mmCIF file of C-alpha atoms and ligand atoms in Angstrom:
data_model
loop_
_atom_site.group_PDB
_atom_site.id
_atom_site.type_symbol
_atom_site.label_atom_id
_atom_site.label_comp_id
_atom_site.label_asym_id
_atom_site.label_seq_id
_atom_site.Cartn_x
_atom_site.Cartn_y
_atom_site.Cartn_z
ATOM 1 C CA MET N 1 -19.639 62.430 -115.224
ATOM 2 C CA ASN N 2 -20.134 65.007 -117.465
ATOM 3 C CA LYS N 3 -18.539 68.303 -116.810
ATOM 4 C CA ARG N 4 -20.896 70.932 -115.026
ATOM 5 C CA ILE N 5 -20.560 74.625 -116.215
ATOM 6 C CA TRP N 6 -22.239 77.558 -113.873
ATOM 7 C CA VAL N 7 -23.631 80.571 -115.605
ATOM 8 C CA LEU N 8 -23.817 83.702 -113.698
ATOM 9 C CA GLY N 9 -27.080 84.987 -115.032
ATOM 10 C CA ASP N 10 -29.984 82.989 -116.303
ATOM 11 C CA GLY N 11 -31.367 85.119 -119.379
ATOM 12 C CA GLN N 12 -31.246 84.285 -123.044
ATOM 13 C CA LEU N 13 -27.507 83.957 -123.032
ATOM 14 C CA GLY N 14 -27.383 81.170 -120.349
ATOM 15 C CA ALA N 15 -30.015 79.548 -122.195
ATOM 16 C CA MET N 16 -28.295 79.538 -125.298
ATOM 17 C CA LEU N 17 -25.417 78.504 -123.680
ATOM 18 C CA ALA N 18 -27.429 75.863 -122.003
ATOM 19 C CA HIS N 19 -28.651 74.463 -125.277
ATOM 20 C CA ALA N 20 -25.172 74.583 -126.939
ATOM 21 C CA GLY N 21 -23.833 72.501 -124.167
ATOM 22 C CA LYS N 22 -26.280 69.693 -124.570
ATOM 23 C CA PRO N 23 -24.757 67.986 -127.968
ATOM 24 C CA LEU N 24 -21.263 67.771 -126.100
ATOM 25 C CA ALA N 25 -22.986 66.502 -122.881
ATOM 26 C CA LEU N 26 -21.964 69.435 -120.817
ATOM 27 C CA ASP N 27 -24.074 70.119 -117.926
ATOM 28 C CA VAL N 28 -24.578 74.172 -118.269
ATOM 29 C CA ARG N 29 -26.636 75.784 -115.087
ATOM 30 C CA PRO N 30 -27.728 79.112 -115.743
ATOM 31 C CA VAL N 31 -28.265 80.649 -112.208
ATOM 32 C CA ASP N 32 -30.707 83.556 -111.423
ATOM 33 C CA ILE N 33 -28.312 85.891 -109.147
ATOM 34 C CA MET N 34 -30.805 88.586 -109.146
ATOM 35 C CA THR N 35 -33.950 86.833 -106.876
ATOM 36 C CA PRO N 36 -32.609 87.133 -103.221
ATOM 37 C CA THR N 37 -32.481 83.475 -101.988
ATOM 38 C CA ASP N 38 -30.524 81.669 -99.031
ATOM 39 C CA GLU N 39 -30.074 78.742 -101.186
ATOM 40 C CA GLN N 40 -26.596 77.800 -101.685
ATOM 41 C CA LEU N 41 -25.191 75.629 -104.885
ATOM 42 C CA PRO N 42 -23.723 72.192 -104.704
ATOM 43 C CA LEU N 43 -20.611 73.368 -106.287
ATOM 44 C CA ALA N 44 -17.784 70.599 -106.951
ATOM 45 C CA PRO N 45 -14.384 71.749 -107.152
ATOM 46 C CA GLN N 46 -13.574 70.359 -110.702
ATOM 47 C CA ASP N 47 -16.876 72.160 -111.846
ATOM 48 C CA ILE N 48 -16.405 75.716 -113.862
ATOM 49 C CA ILE N 49 -18.016 79.114 -113.937
ATOM 50 C CA THR N 50 -18.650 81.703 -116.373
ATOM 51 C CA ALA N 51 -20.976 84.435 -116.244
ATOM 52 C CA GLU N 52 -23.629 86.026 -119.348
ATOM 53 C CA ARG N 53 -23.229 89.414 -117.862
ATOM 54 C CA GLU N 54 -20.516 91.732 -116.765
ATOM 55 C CA GLN N 55 -22.207 92.619 -113.271
ATOM 56 C CA TRP N 56 -24.107 91.119 -110.846
ATOM 57 C CA PRO N 57 -25.485 92.224 -107.342
ATOM 58 C CA GLU N 58 -23.104 90.803 -104.582
ATOM 59 C CA SER N 59 -25.062 88.051 -102.667
ATOM 60 C CA ALA N 60 -24.366 84.632 -100.967
ATOM 61 C CA LEU N 61 -25.311 83.223 -104.117
ATOM 62 C CA SER N 62 -23.140 85.469 -106.147
ATOM 63 C CA LEU N 63 -20.431 85.425 -103.951
ATOM 64 C CA GLN N 64 -20.266 81.349 -103.988
ATOM 65 C CA LEU N 65 -19.660 81.571 -107.677
ATOM 66 C CA SER N 66 -17.474 84.393 -108.247
ATOM 67 C CA THR N 67 -14.657 83.403 -105.558
ATOM 68 C CA HIS N 68 -14.763 79.677 -107.008
ATOM 69 C CA PRO N 69 -11.300 78.982 -108.186
ATOM 70 C CA HIS N 70 -12.398 78.069 -111.696
ATOM 71 C CA PHE N 71 -14.298 81.040 -112.193
ATOM 72 C CA ILE N 72 -12.769 81.792 -115.419
ATOM 73 C CA ASN N 73 -11.815 85.388 -116.193
ATOM 74 C CA GLY N 74 -12.860 86.504 -112.926
ATOM 75 C CA PRO N 75 -11.182 89.765 -112.525
ATOM 76 C CA VAL N 76 -11.769 90.497 -116.047
ATOM 77 C CA PHE N 77 -15.547 91.360 -115.452
ATOM 78 C CA GLY N 78 -15.368 94.406 -113.154
ATOM 79 C CA ARG N 79 -12.621 95.539 -115.329
ATOM 80 C CA LEU N 80 -14.555 95.724 -118.334
ATOM 81 C CA ALA N 81 -17.739 96.294 -116.683
ATOM 82 C CA ASP N 82 -16.525 100.143 -115.945
ATOM 83 C CA ARG N 83 -16.105 102.105 -118.982
ATOM 84 C CA PHE N 84 -13.162 103.937 -117.138
ATOM 85 C CA THR N 85 -11.277 100.968 -116.374
ATOM 86 C CA GLN N 86 -12.095 99.317 -119.951
ATOM 87 C CA LYS N 87 -11.106 102.511 -121.878
ATOM 88 C CA SER N 88 -8.226 102.716 -120.072
ATOM 89 C CA LEU N 89 -7.110 99.362 -120.680
ATOM 90 C CA LEU N 90 -7.673 99.901 -124.404
ATOM 91 C CA ASP N 91 -5.224 102.887 -124.067
ATOM 92 C CA GLU N 92 -2.779 101.031 -122.222
ATOM 93 C CA LEU N 93 -2.853 98.327 -124.803
ATOM 94 C CA GLN N 94 -2.797 101.042 -127.783
ATOM 95 C CA VAL N 95 -5.907 99.752 -129.202
ATOM 96 C CA ALA N 96 -7.506 102.539 -131.026
ATOM 97 C CA THR N 97 -10.723 103.562 -129.364
ATOM 98 C CA ALA N 98 -13.208 106.881 -129.513
ATOM 99 C CA PRO N 99 -11.104 109.822 -127.393
ATOM 100 C CA TRP N 100 -12.304 110.079 -123.990
ATOM 101 C CA GLU N 101 -11.981 111.212 -120.828
ATOM 102 C CA ALA N 102 -13.566 110.667 -117.095
ATOM 103 C CA VAL N 103 -16.087 113.139 -115.984
ATOM 104 C CA ASP N 104 -15.772 114.422 -112.381
ATOM 105 C CA ASN N 105 -16.288 117.375 -110.357
ATOM 106 C CA HIS N 106 -13.719 119.615 -112.597
ATOM 107 C CA SER N 107 -15.381 118.981 -115.888
ATOM 108 C CA ASN N 108 -17.334 121.410 -117.827
ATOM 109 C CA THR N 109 -19.215 121.639 -121.340
ATOM 110 C CA GLU N 110 -17.001 124.224 -122.571
ATOM 111 C CA THR N 111 -13.645 122.220 -122.519
ATOM 112 C CA LEU N 112 -15.429 119.332 -123.231
ATOM 113 C CA HIS N 113 -16.715 120.903 -126.446
ATOM 114 C CA GLN N 114 -13.355 122.680 -127.007
ATOM 115 C CA ARG N 115 -11.827 119.190 -126.997
ATOM 116 C CA TYR N 116 -14.423 116.798 -128.550
ATOM 117 C CA GLY N 117 -16.596 119.116 -130.993
ATOM 118 C CA GLU N 118 -20.339 120.205 -130.631
ATOM 119 C CA ARG N 119 -21.595 116.608 -129.754
ATOM 120 C CA VAL N 120 -20.368 115.070 -126.791
ATOM 121 C CA LEU N 121 -21.646 111.560 -125.753
ATOM 122 C CA LEU N 122 -21.767 111.190 -121.753
ATOM 123 C CA LYS N 123 -21.625 107.479 -120.650
ATOM 124 C CA ARG N 124 -22.662 106.002 -117.252
ATOM 125 C CA ARG N 125 -19.271 104.188 -116.293
ATOM 126 C CA THR N 126 -21.224 100.955 -115.161
ATOM 127 C CA GLY N 127 -24.843 99.395 -115.944
ATOM 128 C CA GLY N 128 -25.450 100.754 -119.278
ATOM 129 C CA TYR N 129 -26.808 98.736 -121.959
ATOM 130 C CA ASP N 130 -28.981 98.901 -125.117
ATOM 131 C CA GLY N 131 -28.257 102.639 -125.249
ATOM 132 C CA LYS N 132 -29.489 103.248 -121.764
ATOM 133 C CA GLY N 133 -27.142 105.262 -119.539
ATOM 134 C CA GLN N 134 -26.060 107.684 -122.359
ATOM 135 C CA HIS N 135 -26.646 111.513 -122.366
ATOM 136 C CA TRP N 136 -25.548 113.765 -125.287
ATOM 137 C CA LEU N 137 -23.977 117.272 -124.660
ATOM 138 C CA LYS N 138 -24.884 119.472 -127.795
ATOM 139 C CA GLN N 139 -22.993 123.043 -127.634
ATOM 140 C CA ALA N 140 -25.945 124.507 -129.851
ATOM 141 C CA GLU N 141 -28.570 123.313 -127.105
ATOM 142 C CA ASN N 142 -26.150 124.262 -124.208
ATOM 143 C CA SER N 143 -26.729 121.104 -122.472
ATOM 144 C CA VAL N 144 -25.292 120.485 -119.157
ATOM 145 C CA ILE N 145 -23.724 117.903 -117.282
ATOM 146 C CA PRO N 146 -26.276 115.909 -115.266
ATOM 147 C CA THR N 147 -25.101 116.631 -111.370
ATOM 148 C CA ASP N 148 -25.214 112.985 -110.566
ATOM 149 C CA TRP N 149 -23.206 111.960 -113.406
ATOM 150 C CA ARG N 150 -20.209 113.599 -112.386
ATOM 151 C CA ASN N 151 -17.707 110.918 -111.284
ATOM 152 C CA HIS N 152 -19.941 107.986 -112.696
ATOM 153 C CA ALA N 153 -19.346 108.913 -116.513
ATOM 154 C CA ILE N 154 -17.005 109.404 -119.262
ATOM 155 C CA ALA N 155 -17.051 111.592 -121.916
ATOM 156 C CA GLU N 156 -16.544 110.194 -125.544
ATOM 157 C CA GLN N 157 -16.423 111.970 -128.752
ATOM 158 C CA ALA N 158 -19.036 111.588 -131.167
ATOM 159 C CA ILE N 159 -18.056 109.588 -134.032
ATOM 160 C CA ASP N 160 -18.971 110.226 -137.368
ATOM 161 C CA PHE N 161 -18.797 106.765 -138.463
ATOM 162 C CA ASP N 162 -19.762 104.913 -141.977
ATOM 163 C CA GLU N 163 -20.710 102.014 -140.004
ATOM 164 C CA GLU N 164 -20.798 99.793 -137.187
ATOM 165 C CA VAL N 165 -18.826 96.159 -136.979
ATOM 166 C CA SER N 166 -18.238 93.953 -134.583
ATOM 167 C CA LEU N 167 -15.714 90.994 -133.929
ATOM 168 C CA VAL N 168 -16.264 87.929 -131.941
ATOM 169 C CA GLY N 169 -13.530 85.578 -130.942
ATOM 170 C CA ALA N 170 -12.153 83.124 -128.687
ATOM 171 C CA ARG N 171 -8.727 82.587 -126.846
ATOM 172 C CA GLY N 172 -8.102 79.135 -125.818
ATOM 173 C CA GLN N 173 -6.061 78.187 -122.844
ATOM 174 C CA ASP N 174 -2.847 77.617 -124.664
ATOM 175 C CA GLY N 175 -3.183 81.204 -125.954
ATOM 176 C CA GLN N 176 -4.209 80.458 -129.407
ATOM 177 C CA CYS N 177 -6.959 82.796 -130.649
ATOM 178 C CA HIS N 178 -10.018 82.182 -133.254
ATOM 179 C CA PHE N 179 -12.327 84.418 -134.869
ATOM 180 C CA TYR N 180 -15.498 84.575 -136.832
ATOM 181 C CA PRO N 181 -15.933 86.719 -139.992
ATOM 182 C CA LEU N 182 -16.412 90.401 -139.150
ATOM 183 C CA THR N 183 -20.476 91.425 -138.429
ATOM 184 C CA LEU N 184 -21.918 94.369 -139.989
ATOM 185 C CA ASN N 185 -24.529 95.807 -137.030
ATOM 186 C CA LEU N 186 -27.383 98.326 -137.199
ATOM 187 C CA HIS N 187 -28.195 100.058 -134.210
ATOM 188 C CA GLN N 188 -31.176 102.386 -133.930
ATOM 189 C CA ASP N 189 -31.407 104.447 -130.460
ATOM 190 C CA GLY N 190 -28.495 102.620 -129.232
ATOM 191 C CA ILE N 191 -29.909 98.958 -129.580
ATOM 192 C CA LEU N 192 -28.789 96.376 -131.976
ATOM 193 C CA MET N 193 -31.733 95.802 -134.542
ATOM 194 C CA ALA N 194 -30.015 93.734 -137.051
ATOM 195 C CA SER N 195 -26.752 92.151 -138.164
ATOM 196 C CA ILE N 196 -25.406 90.625 -141.421
ATOM 197 C CA ALA N 197 -22.248 88.388 -141.736
ATOM 198 C CA PRO N 198 -20.180 87.330 -143.261
ATOM 199 C CA LEU N 199 -19.837 90.013 -145.934
ATOM 200 C CA SER N 200 -16.764 89.808 -148.724
ATOM 201 C CA ARG N 201 -16.645 93.645 -148.339
ATOM 202 C CA LEU N 202 -15.491 93.671 -145.000
ATOM 203 C CA GLN N 203 -13.011 91.075 -145.709
ATOM 204 C CA PRO N 204 -10.057 93.694 -146.017
ATOM 205 C CA LEU N 205 -10.744 94.729 -142.318
ATOM 206 C CA GLN N 206 -10.365 90.978 -140.967
ATOM 207 C CA ALA N 207 -6.931 91.223 -140.216
ATOM 208 C CA GLN N 208 -7.108 94.529 -138.711
ATOM 209 C CA ALA N 209 -9.535 93.798 -136.129
ATOM 210 C CA GLU N 210 -8.271 90.246 -135.496
ATOM 211 C CA LYS N 211 -5.130 92.017 -134.308
ATOM 212 C CA MET N 212 -6.625 94.298 -132.024
ATOM 213 C CA LEU N 213 -8.941 91.637 -130.290
ATOM 214 C CA SER N 214 -6.183 89.306 -129.862
ATOM 215 C CA THR N 215 -4.213 92.043 -128.404
ATOM 216 C CA ILE N 216 -7.126 92.308 -125.723
ATOM 217 C CA MET N 217 -7.165 88.831 -125.233
ATOM 218 C CA GLN N 218 -3.719 88.149 -124.521
ATOM 219 C CA GLY N 219 -3.288 91.413 -122.654
ATOM 220 C CA LEU N 220 -5.933 89.980 -119.955
ATOM 221 C CA GLU N 221 -4.837 86.581 -120.595
ATOM 222 C CA TYR N 222 -8.567 85.862 -121.298
ATOM 223 C CA VAL N 223 -10.186 82.412 -122.142
ATOM 224 C CA GLY N 224 -13.545 82.031 -123.590
ATOM 225 C CA VAL N 225 -15.747 84.236 -126.123
ATOM 226 C CA MET N 226 -15.036 87.893 -126.142
ATOM 227 C CA ALA N 227 -16.898 90.607 -128.778
ATOM 228 C CA MET N 228 -15.317 93.616 -129.568
ATOM 229 C CA GLU N 229 -17.498 96.267 -131.065
ATOM 230 C CA CYS N 230 -16.156 98.789 -133.668
ATOM 231 C CA PHE N 231 -16.965 101.710 -135.671
ATOM 232 C CA ARG N 232 -15.713 101.825 -138.993
ATOM 233 C CA LEU N 233 -14.204 104.917 -140.402
ATOM 234 C CA GLY N 234 -13.164 104.290 -144.089
ATOM 235 C CA ASP N 235 -10.580 101.557 -143.652
ATOM 236 C CA LYS N 236 -10.151 101.996 -140.177
ATOM 237 C CA LEU N 237 -11.657 100.576 -137.134
ATOM 238 C CA LEU N 238 -12.383 102.360 -133.601
ATOM 239 C CA VAL N 239 -12.921 100.189 -130.686
ATOM 240 C CA ASN N 240 -16.487 101.315 -129.339
ATOM 241 C CA GLU N 241 -16.878 98.673 -126.306
ATOM 242 C CA LEU N 242 -15.955 95.351 -125.181
ATOM 243 C CA ALA N 243 -18.087 92.301 -124.030
ATOM 244 C CA PRO N 244 -16.214 89.542 -122.346
ATOM 245 C CA ARG N 245 -18.834 86.981 -123.024
ATOM 246 C CA VAL N 246 -20.920 85.506 -125.908
ATOM 247 C CA HIS N 247 -22.668 88.679 -127.543
ATOM 248 C CA ASN N 248 -25.786 89.659 -129.319
ATOM 249 C CA SER N 249 -24.017 90.356 -132.824
ATOM 250 C CA GLY N 250 -22.688 86.692 -132.711
ATOM 251 C CA HIS N 251 -26.281 85.216 -132.851
ATOM 252 C CA TRP N 252 -26.225 84.400 -136.332
ATOM 253 C CA THR N 253 -23.215 82.034 -135.979
ATOM 254 C CA GLN N 254 -26.320 79.653 -134.460
ATOM 255 C CA ALA N 255 -27.309 78.943 -138.210
ATOM 256 C CA GLY N 256 -24.390 79.937 -140.079
ATOM 257 C CA CYS N 257 -21.539 78.186 -138.423
ATOM 258 C CA HIS N 258 -20.296 74.644 -137.586
ATOM 259 C CA ILE N 259 -19.408 76.041 -134.253
ATOM 260 C CA ASP N 260 -21.792 78.489 -132.902
ATOM 261 C CA GLN N 261 -20.465 81.215 -130.425
ATOM 262 C CA PHE N 262 -21.853 79.578 -127.618
ATOM 263 C CA GLN N 263 -20.258 75.765 -128.055
ATOM 264 C CA LEU N 264 -16.959 78.013 -128.874
ATOM 265 C CA HIS N 265 -17.043 79.325 -125.372
ATOM 266 C CA LEU N 266 -17.936 76.439 -123.959
ATOM 267 C CA ARG N 267 -15.083 74.437 -125.610
ATOM 268 C CA ALA N 268 -12.437 77.038 -124.774
ATOM 269 C CA LEU N 269 -13.717 77.162 -120.925
ATOM 270 C CA CYS N 270 -13.338 73.150 -120.779
ATOM 271 C CA ASN N 271 -10.091 72.926 -122.390
ATOM 272 C CA LEU N 272 -11.680 71.089 -125.549
ATOM 273 C CA PRO N 273 -10.038 71.256 -128.984
ATOM 274 C CA LEU N 274 -10.921 74.662 -130.471
ATOM 275 C CA HIS N 275 -10.293 75.724 -134.336
ATOM 276 C CA ARG N 276 -11.396 78.611 -136.697
ATOM 277 C CA PRO N 277 -15.314 78.113 -136.776
ATOM 278 C CA GLN N 278 -16.408 77.036 -140.767
ATOM 279 C CA VAL N 279 -18.860 79.348 -142.187
ATOM 280 C CA ASN N 280 -21.621 77.267 -143.762
ATOM 281 C CA PHE N 281 -23.661 80.202 -145.525
ATOM 282 C CA GLN N 282 -24.210 83.919 -145.083
ATOM 283 C CA CYS N 283 -26.775 85.159 -142.526
ATOM 284 C CA VAL N 284 -29.037 87.741 -141.403
ATOM 285 C CA MET N 285 -30.201 88.052 -137.735
ATOM 286 C CA VAL N 286 -33.041 90.373 -136.707
ATOM 287 C CA ASN N 287 -33.597 91.262 -133.159
ATOM 288 C CA LEU N 288 -37.121 90.920 -131.802
ATOM 289 C CA ILE N 289 -37.426 94.038 -129.482
ATOM 290 C CA GLY N 290 -40.872 94.867 -127.601
ATOM 291 C CA ILE N 291 -43.085 92.573 -129.883
ATOM 292 C CA ASP N 292 -45.193 89.816 -129.477
ATOM 293 C CA LYS N 293 -44.503 86.442 -130.909
ATOM 294 C CA ASP N 294 -45.706 86.166 -134.212
ATOM 295 C CA ASP N 295 -45.887 82.359 -135.286
ATOM 296 C CA ARG N 296 -46.028 83.423 -138.828
ATOM 297 C CA TRP N 297 -42.256 83.888 -138.801
ATOM 298 C CA LEU N 298 -42.254 80.140 -138.437
ATOM 299 C CA SER N 299 -43.817 80.191 -142.212
ATOM 300 C CA LEU N 300 -40.517 81.740 -143.602
ATOM 301 C CA PRO N 301 -38.432 79.091 -145.297
ATOM 302 C CA ASN N 302 -35.068 80.299 -144.355
ATOM 303 C CA ALA N 303 -35.736 81.305 -140.790
ATOM 304 C CA GLU N 304 -34.893 80.337 -137.534
ATOM 305 C CA LEU N 305 -36.874 81.808 -134.201
ATOM 306 C CA PHE N 306 -35.423 82.192 -130.854
ATOM 307 C CA TRP N 307 -38.000 83.140 -128.671
ATOM 308 C CA TYR N 308 -36.795 84.205 -124.857
ATOM 309 C CA ASN N 309 -39.871 83.416 -122.964
ATOM 310 C CA LYS N 310 -39.742 87.096 -121.478
ATOM 311 C CA GLU N 311 -42.195 89.456 -120.655
ATOM 312 C CA VAL N 312 -42.861 91.914 -123.365
ATOM 313 C CA ARG N 313 -42.122 95.319 -122.501
ATOM 314 C CA PRO N 314 -41.083 98.321 -125.017
ATOM 315 C CA GLY N 315 -37.155 98.288 -125.808
ATOM 316 C CA ARG N 316 -36.774 94.826 -124.481
ATOM 317 C CA LYS N 317 -35.016 92.496 -126.417
ATOM 318 C CA VAL N 318 -37.442 89.184 -126.319
ATOM 319 C CA GLY N 319 -36.145 86.868 -129.037
ATOM 320 C CA HIS N 320 -34.338 86.933 -132.716
ATOM 321 C CA LEU N 321 -34.758 85.223 -135.590
ATOM 322 C CA ASN N 322 -31.567 83.879 -138.044
ATOM 323 C CA LEU N 323 -32.177 84.022 -141.713
ATOM 324 C CA SER N 324 -29.876 82.360 -144.041
ATOM 325 C CA ALA N 325 -29.186 84.139 -147.033
ATOM 326 C CA HIS N 326 -27.375 81.777 -149.231
ATOM 327 C CA ASN N 327 -30.712 81.702 -151.726
ATOM 328 C CA LEU N 328 -30.900 85.772 -152.197
ATOM 329 C CA GLN N 329 -34.388 85.589 -153.986
ATOM 330 C CA GLN N 330 -35.677 83.600 -150.615
ATOM 331 C CA LEU N 331 -34.077 86.175 -148.133
ATOM 332 C CA THR N 332 -35.345 88.824 -150.334
ATOM 333 C CA ASP N 333 -39.067 87.566 -150.097
ATOM 334 C CA SER N 334 -38.299 86.633 -146.680
ATOM 335 C CA ILE N 335 -37.243 90.291 -145.601
ATOM 336 C CA GLN N 336 -40.428 91.655 -147.581
ATOM 337 C CA GLN N 337 -42.841 89.552 -145.730
ATOM 338 C CA LEU N 338 -41.159 90.789 -142.312
ATOM 339 C CA GLN N 339 -41.924 94.176 -143.624
ATOM 340 C CA HIS N 340 -45.330 93.863 -143.873
ATOM 341 C CA TRP N 341 -46.033 92.007 -140.443
ATOM 342 C CA MET N 342 -43.445 94.158 -138.534
ATOM 343 C CA PRO N 343 -44.337 97.350 -136.925
ATOM 344 C CA MET N 344 -42.791 100.822 -137.807
ATOM 345 C CA GLN N 345 -39.653 100.779 -136.081
ATOM 346 C CA TYR N 346 -38.653 97.690 -137.917
ATOM 347 C CA GLN N 347 -38.862 99.297 -141.361
ATOM 348 C CA ALA N 348 -35.583 101.252 -141.351
ATOM 349 C CA PRO N 349 -33.440 97.946 -140.126
ATOM 350 C CA LEU N 350 -35.429 95.953 -142.918
ATOM 351 C CA ALA N 351 -34.754 98.355 -145.430
ATOM 352 C CA TRP N 352 -31.144 98.683 -144.458
ATOM 353 C CA ILE N 353 -30.935 94.570 -144.797
ATOM 354 C CA LEU N 354 -32.247 94.482 -148.646
ATOM 355 C CA ALA N 355 -30.067 97.530 -149.409
ATOM 356 C CA GLU N 356 -27.124 95.825 -148.126
ATOM 357 C CA PHE N 357 -28.092 92.716 -150.373
ATOM 358 C CA ALA N 358 -29.179 95.259 -153.348
ATOM 359 C CA HIS N 359 -25.237 96.156 -153.654
ATOM 360 C CA ALA N 360 -24.033 92.659 -153.191
HETATM 361 P P1 LIG R 1 -24.713 97.372 -125.480
HETATM 362 O O1 LIG R 1 -25.842 97.111 -125.492
HETATM 363 O O2 LIG R 1 -23.725 97.130 -126.886
HETATM 364 O O3 LIG R 1 -23.559 97.220 -124.192
HETATM 365 P P2 LIG R 1 -24.291 100.346 -124.924
HETATM 366 O O4 LIG R 1 -25.833 100.645 -124.343
HETATM 367 O O5 LIG R 1 -23.472 99.551 -123.414
HETATM 368 O O6 LIG R 1 -24.520 99.155 -125.713
HETATM 369 P P3 LIG R 1 -22.768 101.550 -126.720
HETATM 370 O O7 LIG R 1 -22.551 100.321 -127.379
HETATM 371 O O8 LIG R 1 -21.108 102.096 -126.012
HETATM 372 O O9 LIG R 1 -23.467 101.248 -125.442
HETATM 373 O O10 LIG R 1 -23.160 102.554 -127.096
HETATM 374 C C1 LIG R 1 -24.408 102.071 -128.087
HETATM 375 C C2 LIG R 1 -24.663 102.832 -129.544
HETATM 376 O O11 LIG R 1 -24.425 104.084 -129.301
HETATM 377 C C3 LIG R 1 -23.337 102.502 -130.330
HETATM 378 O O12 LIG R 1 -24.002 100.904 -130.824
HETATM 379 C C4 LIG R 1 -23.416 103.636 -131.236
HETATM 380 O O13 LIG R 1 -24.537 102.965 -132.142
HETATM 381 C C5 LIG R 1 -23.535 104.396 -130.423
HETATM 382 N N1 LIG R 1 -22.456 105.456 -130.150
HETATM 383 C C6 LIG R 1 -21.960 104.956 -128.698
HETATM 384 N N2 LIG R 1 -20.642 105.994 -128.949
HETATM 385 C C7 LIG R 1 -20.872 106.515 -129.835
HETATM 386 C C8 LIG R 1 -19.765 107.862 -130.093
HETATM 387 N N3 LIG R 1 -18.895 107.882 -129.457
HETATM 388 N N4 LIG R 1 -20.393 108.381 -131.539
HETATM 389 C C9 LIG R 1 -21.230 108.090 -131.890
HETATM 390 N N5 LIG R 1 -22.239 107.383 -131.682
HETATM 391 C C10 LIG R 1 -22.046 106.283 -130.640
HETATM 392 MG MG1 LIG R 2 -22.697 98.356 -127.280
#
């Protein structure tokens, strides 16, 4: 019988895991854990459970999944879902991260500015994503700590980074780790707009990044794919945050690698052979955020469209485009086409992509 893997959550990551399971005849079943139901799932003892998100509401259904003996990485989700325990873990493992502290009843802006500088970023301990759950304290504006953020947030130094990169890797049950090349990411208003990978100019940072993520995955005895978002300051990396799951900045691997991040995660969960994924060509990933589907995208000769079939709302990720970059002229043509078709908020990310390739 085919191996069955249940996924806590049925968003786009769950759907892409299910898609990746097909060629290996893995029966991947994303589960909607947000809609209340009395239903119980036909879980078998040998089934495997994973999650596409780090937090979920407690219900009979989510408990059924999260208390199954094969819920892989069970304790890790809660630990990384809370920025306080996540940052504490990084400190314990001595992995470099942006300087931080917890915000409690005694915290005051004066001390925070003394310690961290003119701009301090408050982040909600839980529930933040795509830049939601962030609050800037600016000394010049005398901003205050919102009352309901005390005991529910951390304060972080504003990092004046050169750029943002991420590393996606996997640890197998045998403890071996395997990594994709570093990905260059562009965020706008806290939300990922575009990624480029691999990039030869990031190669000198690869060993440093791999060491950091393997320290984390080994420390947690983690199994499966994990993503590490970093700030690059010169030749040094600082971890921004970790995701114990497949990640948006790894979507380019669907086009560029012989094993994409979704299949790599499934292989690790099912104890199937793992090795370093081969990179077939360079890719650019453009997130589709709050815009309607446009079939003109399909006319781009080097593009693959992933449309999530979600209701389109402002700021909501509703799909992504993977563009192969092994023909530079074709890539430039496609990006220039997108500049004509896409709204204002895309002009800066698309120009950023062209600039990266102009320097290459
Ligand atoms: P995600 O959707 O990736 O989970 P998030 O909303 O949970 O994102 P972060 O990744 O911590 O939160 O922050 C989002 C973005 O905000 C970062 O990618 C970066 O651009 C910016 N940012 C976060 N922390 C800092 C910092 N300490 N200094 C400067 N910019 C920051
Ligand atoms: Mg992030």
